[in-house]
Coordinates of C-alpha atoms and ligand atoms in Angstrom, one line a residue:
M1 CA 43.1 7.4 6.7
A2 CA 40.8 5.4 4.3
Q3 CA 41.9 4.1 0.8
L4 CA 39.9 5.9 -1.7
L5 CA 37.4 3.6 -3.8
D6 CA 38.1 4.5 -7.1
G7 CA 34.9 4.0 -9.2
K8 CA 36.2 6.4 -12.4
K9 CA 39.1 4.2 -12.8
T10 CA 37.9 0.8 -11.9
A11 CA 34.8 1.4 -14.4
K12 CA 37.5 2.3 -16.9
A13 CA 39.2 -1.4 -16.4
I14 CA 35.7 -3.0 -16.5
R15 CA 34.6 -1.8 -19.8
A16 CA 38.0 -2.4 -21.3
R17 CA 37.3 -6.3 -20.1
I18 CA 34.1 -6.2 -21.6
K19 CA 35.3 -4.6 -25.0
E20 CA 37.8 -7.6 -24.6
E21 CA 34.8 -10.6 -24.1
V22 CA 32.5 -8.6 -26.7
D23 CA 35.1 -8.5 -29.4
D24 CA 36.1 -12.5 -28.5
L25 CA 32.6 -13.1 -28.7
S26 CA 31.5 -11.6 -31.8
G27 CA 34.1 -13.5 -33.8
I28 CA 32.3 -16.6 -32.8
A29 CA 28.9 -15.4 -32.6
S30 CA 26.5 -14.6 -35.4
R31 CA 25.7 -11.3 -34.2
R32 CA 27.3 -8.7 -31.9
P33 CA 25.4 -7.3 -28.7
H34 CA 22.5 -4.9 -29.4
A35 CA 21.0 -2.4 -26.8
V36 CA 18.2 -0.4 -27.2
F37 CA 17.9 2.8 -25.3
V38 CA 14.7 4.5 -25.1
Q39 CA 13.7 8.0 -23.6
V40 CA 10.5 9.7 -23.6
G41 CA 10.1 13.3 -23.6
N42 CA 13.3 15.5 -23.1
V43 CA 14.2 15.6 -19.4
P44 CA 17.5 17.1 -19.3
A45 CA 19.3 14.5 -17.1
S46 CA 17.6 11.5 -18.9
T47 CA 19.2 13.2 -21.8
T48 CA 22.8 13.0 -20.5
Y49 CA 22.4 9.8 -19.2
V50 CA 20.8 8.1 -22.5
N51 CA 23.7 9.7 -24.3
M52 CA 26.5 8.3 -22.0
K53 CA 24.5 4.9 -22.2
Y54 CA 24.8 5.2 -25.7
K55 CA 28.3 6.3 -26.1
M56 CA 29.8 3.8 -23.6
A57 CA 27.9 0.7 -25.3
Q58 CA 29.4 2.1 -28.6
E59 CA 32.8 2.2 -27.0
V60 CA 32.6 -1.4 -26.0
G61 CA 31.8 -2.8 -29.2
M62 CA 28.3 -3.5 -29.1
L63 CA 25.8 -2.1 -31.1
S64 CA 23.6 1.1 -29.5
T65 CA 20.4 2.6 -30.6
V66 CA 18.7 5.3 -28.9
E67 CA 14.8 6.0 -29.5
R68 CA 14.0 9.2 -28.7
L69 CA 10.1 9.8 -28.4
P70 CA 7.9 12.8 -28.1
G71 CA 6.8 13.4 -24.3
E72 CA 3.0 13.3 -25.4
I73 CA 3.1 9.9 -27.0
G74 CA 0.9 7.5 -25.8
Q75 CA 0.9 4.2 -23.9
Q76 CA 0.1 1.9 -26.3
E77 CA 2.3 3.4 -29.1
L78 CA 5.4 3.1 -26.4
L79 CA 4.1 -0.5 -25.6
A80 CA 4.0 -1.4 -29.2
L81 CA 7.8 -0.2 -29.9
L82 CA 8.8 -2.1 -26.9
H83 CA 7.2 -5.1 -28.4
K84 CA 9.1 -4.6 -31.6
Y85 CA 12.5 -4.5 -29.8
N86 CA 10.9 -7.6 -27.8
T87 CA 10.6 -9.7 -30.9
D88 CA 13.8 -8.4 -32.8
R89 CA 15.8 -11.4 -32.9
S90 CA 18.9 -8.7 -33.1
T91 CA 18.2 -6.7 -29.9
H92 CA 19.2 -8.3 -26.9
A93 CA 18.9 -5.6 -24.1
I94 CA 16.1 -2.9 -23.6
L95 CA 16.5 0.2 -21.4
V96 CA 13.6 2.6 -20.9
Q97 CA 15.2 5.6 -19.2
L98 CA 12.8 7.0 -16.1
P99 CA 11.3 8.9 -14.7
L100 CA 8.4 8.7 -17.5
P101 CA 5.5 11.3 -18.2
S102 CA 2.9 11.0 -15.8
H103 CA 0.3 10.1 -18.0
I104 CA 2.1 6.8 -18.8
D105 CA 2.0 3.7 -16.1
E106 CA 5.6 3.1 -15.3
F107 CA 5.1 -0.3 -14.0
A108 CA 3.1 -1.3 -17.0
V109 CA 5.9 -0.2 -19.3
M110 CA 8.5 -2.1 -17.1
Q111 CA 6.4 -5.3 -17.0
S112 CA 6.1 -4.9 -20.7
I113 CA 9.8 -5.4 -21.4
A114 CA 10.8 -9.3 -22.2
P115 CA 12.4 -10.3 -19.2
A116 CA 15.2 -11.8 -21.5
K117 CA 16.0 -8.2 -22.7
D118 CA 15.5 -6.1 -19.5
L119 CA 18.7 -4.4 -19.3
D120 CA 17.8 -2.7 -15.9
C121 CA 16.4 -5.6 -14.3
F122 CA 13.3 -3.7 -13.1
H123 CA 11.1 -6.7 -14.5
P124 CA 9.3 -8.5 -11.2
E125 CA 10.5 -12.0 -12.9
N126 CA 14.3 -10.5 -12.9
I127 CA 13.7 -9.5 -9.3
G128 CA 12.6 -12.7 -8.5
R129 CA 15.4 -14.9 -10.3
M130 CA 18.1 -12.5 -8.4
V131 CA 16.4 -13.3 -4.8
L132 CA 16.7 -17.1 -6.1
G133 CA 20.3 -16.9 -7.2
L134 CA 19.4 -17.5 -10.9
P135 CA 21.5 -16.2 -13.8
G136 CA 20.3 -12.9 -15.2
P137 CA 20.8 -9.0 -15.2
K138 CA 21.2 -7.8 -11.9
P139 CA 20.0 -4.2 -10.4
A140 CA 22.4 -1.7 -12.2
T141 CA 23.9 0.2 -9.0
P142 CA 24.1 -2.4 -6.3
Q143 CA 25.8 -4.9 -8.7
G144 CA 28.1 -2.0 -9.6
I145 CA 29.1 -1.6 -5.9
L146 CA 30.0 -5.5 -5.5
M147 CA 32.1 -5.0 -8.7
L148 CA 33.8 -2.0 -7.2
L149 CA 34.4 -3.9 -3.5
D150 CA 35.4 -7.3 -5.7
E151 CA 38.2 -5.1 -7.6
Y152 CA 39.3 -4.1 -4.5
K153 CA 39.4 -8.0 -2.8
I154 CA 36.9 -6.7 -0.3
D155 CA 34.8 -9.7 0.4
P156 CA 31.6 -9.1 2.2
Y157 CA 31.4 -13.0 3.7
G158 CA 30.4 -12.6 7.3
M159 CA 30.8 -8.8 7.4
N160 CA 28.1 -6.8 9.2
A161 CA 26.7 -4.8 6.1
T162 CA 24.2 -2.0 7.1
I163 CA 22.6 -0.5 4.3
V164 CA 20.8 3.2 4.7
G165 CA 17.9 3.1 2.3
R166 CA 15.6 0.6 1.1
S167 CA 14.5 1.8 -2.4
N168 CA 13.7 -1.2 -4.8
L169 CA 16.4 0.2 -7.2
V170 CA 19.4 0.3 -5.0
G171 CA 18.8 -0.7 -1.0
K172 CA 16.7 -3.3 -1.1
P173 CA 18.2 -5.6 -4.3
L174 CA 21.9 -4.4 -2.6
G175 CA 21.1 -6.2 0.5
L176 CA 19.7 -8.9 -1.2
L177 CA 22.7 -9.4 -2.9
L178 CA 25.1 -9.0 0.1
L179 CA 23.1 -11.7 1.8
Q180 CA 24.0 -14.1 -1.2
R181 CA 27.9 -13.1 -0.6
H182 CA 27.5 -14.2 3.3
A183 CA 27.1 -10.9 4.7
T184 CA 25.0 -10.3 7.7
V185 CA 22.3 -7.3 6.5
T186 CA 20.6 -4.6 8.3
W187 CA 18.5 -2.4 6.4
C188 CA 18.0 1.2 8.0
H189 CA 15.4 3.5 6.6
T190 CA 13.7 6.6 7.5
R191 CA 11.7 4.8 10.3
T192 CA 14.8 3.1 12.1
R193 CA 14.6 4.3 15.6
D194 CA 18.4 4.7 16.4
L195 CA 20.4 5.0 12.9
P196 CA 23.8 6.1 14.5
A197 CA 23.7 3.1 16.8
A198 CA 22.5 0.6 13.8
C199 CA 25.2 2.5 11.6
R200 CA 28.0 1.9 14.1
G201 CA 27.8 -1.6 14.3
A202 CA 28.6 -2.0 10.4
D203 CA 31.8 -3.5 8.8
L204 CA 30.2 -2.5 5.5
L205 CA 28.0 0.8 5.7
V206 CA 26.0 1.7 2.4
S207 CA 24.4 5.0 2.3
A208 CA 21.7 5.5 -0.1
S209 CA 19.7 7.7 1.4
G210 CA 19.4 11.3 -0.5
K211 CA 20.0 13.0 2.5
P212 CA 23.7 14.9 2.3
G213 CA 25.8 14.7 5.4
L214 CA 23.7 12.1 6.8
V215 CA 26.5 9.9 7.6
H216 CA 28.8 11.5 9.8
G217 CA 32.2 10.6 11.8
G218 CA 30.7 9.5 14.8
M219 CA 28.4 6.9 12.8
V220 CA 31.2 5.0 11.5
K221 CA 33.4 2.3 13.1
P222 CA 36.8 2.7 12.9
G223 CA 38.2 0.3 9.9
A224 CA 34.5 0.2 8.3
V225 CA 34.3 0.2 4.1
V226 CA 31.8 2.9 3.7
V227 CA 30.1 3.5 0.3
D228 CA 28.3 6.5 -0.6
V229 CA 25.6 6.0 -3.2
G230 CA 24.3 9.7 -2.8
T231 CA 23.9 11.8 -5.8
N232 CA 22.4 15.4 -4.0
Y233 CA 22.9 18.7 -5.8
V234 CA 23.1 21.1 -3.1
A235 CA 23.7 25.0 -3.8
V236 CA 27.1 26.4 -2.8
T237 CA 28.5 30.1 -2.5
Q238 CA 31.4 30.3 -5.0
P239 CA 34.4 33.0 -3.4
G240 CA 32.7 35.8 -5.6
G241 CA 29.2 35.3 -4.1
S242 CA 27.4 33.7 -6.8
M243 CA 25.8 30.3 -6.2
E244 CA 26.8 27.2 -7.8
M245 CA 25.3 23.4 -7.7
K246 CA 27.6 21.0 -6.5
L247 CA 27.3 17.2 -6.6
V248 CA 27.7 15.7 -2.8
G249 CA 27.1 12.3 -1.5
D250 CA 25.2 11.1 1.8
V251 CA 28.4 10.9 3.7
A252 CA 30.5 13.7 5.6
F253 CA 33.5 12.6 3.7
D254 CA 36.3 14.9 5.4
E255 CA 35.2 13.5 8.9
V256 CA 34.7 9.7 7.8
E257 CA 37.7 9.2 5.9
E258 CA 39.5 9.6 9.0
T259 CA 37.9 6.6 10.7
A260 CA 37.0 3.9 7.4
S261 CA 39.2 2.0 6.0
Y262 CA 38.1 2.6 2.5
I263 CA 35.8 5.2 1.2
T264 CA 33.9 6.4 -2.2
P265 CA 34.3 9.4 -3.4
V266 CA 31.4 11.5 -4.6
P267 CA 31.7 12.0 -7.9
G268 CA 33.8 9.5 -9.4
G269 CA 32.7 6.2 -7.0
V270 CA 29.3 4.4 -7.5
G271 CA 28.3 6.4 -10.4
P272 CA 30.6 5.3 -12.8
M273 CA 30.2 1.9 -11.5
T274 CA 26.6 2.0 -12.5
I275 CA 27.2 2.4 -15.9
A276 CA 30.0 -0.4 -16.1
S277 CA 27.3 -2.4 -14.7
V278 CA 24.6 -1.8 -17.1
L279 CA 27.1 -3.0 -19.7
Y280 CA 27.7 -6.2 -17.8
N281 CA 24.0 -7.1 -18.1
A282 CA 23.8 -6.0 -21.6
L283 CA 26.9 -8.8 -21.9
T284 CA 24.8 -11.2 -20.0
L285 CA 21.8 -11.0 -21.5
Y286 CA 23.5 -11.4 -25.0
K287 CA 25.2 -14.5 -23.9
L288 CA 22.2 -15.9 -22.4
I289 CA 19.9 -15.5 -25.4
E290 CA 22.8 -16.5 -27.7
G291 CA 23.3 -19.5 -25.9
I292 CA 27.1 -18.7 -25.0
V293 CA 28.4 -20.1 -21.8
Ligands
GUN301 N1 16.6 7.1 -14.4 C1 17.2 7.1 -13.2 N2 18.2 5.8 -12.9 C2 17.6 5.0 -13.7 C3 17.9 4.0 -14.0 O1 18.8 3.0 -13.2 N3 17.4 3.0 -15.0 C4 16.5 3.5 -15.8 N4 15.8 3.2 -17.1 N5 16.1 5.0 -15.6 C5 16.6 5.5 -14.4

């Protein structure tokens, strides 16, 4: 029976360590880390995420600002606001919550955030720095997954790591970070011919496919470490007959926990680690900008 990789507990411990470091550094530096979260429009999920990031940044002792802009705002106005924070010496980290309204060019917005303040690591320059192994922010979910593995002393060194999904946010950068940690990486995606065979070779299997139940018991090597990045909302019928939306991952948990050595739950696995990782990025950017080593 697999051991749970408890993201909720681990994220809490990491936030406590970040708070300690923020408190220590704020004693020696002239200012505290300051993160700015920008939301355009009022997509409810974005409001939830931005509120959570704001609250957690405050809790670890950072200064934190939320800018909520109307959905009708013009792109130039948004870029002007970002320019203000790019050039503001007391701001260390900027995040623009996605998705943006369709009249705004997301890529142009991501490119207009100063790389030194790019909390999400969405800027091409920071992706390049990550690929080269240079200091800087890292994509939040992949970095959060590595932090979770580290906490449980699971070292990817020499492992066959198979990733289902090749998104710019998760699959692609995670593979590159695992390669830096000396894993042998395989990326699987919608065109992979024999997905079960590719997965069965994995010592570390990460699913970021967005398909509930895609990874089932027969796809997992005995003793493999299984990380479920899926955040899928599915309708389930309640005992009284009413329908409710439930958050599930990509992995058929009940089957896979019989085979795996470690497994992340959904919820409470990768999700909380992503937010801890965003805070870690804010601390990293702060230290680089303020010249703290
Ligand atoms: N929307 C969904 N996930 C993310 C994320 O990681 N960063 C930002 N900025 N927006 C998102």
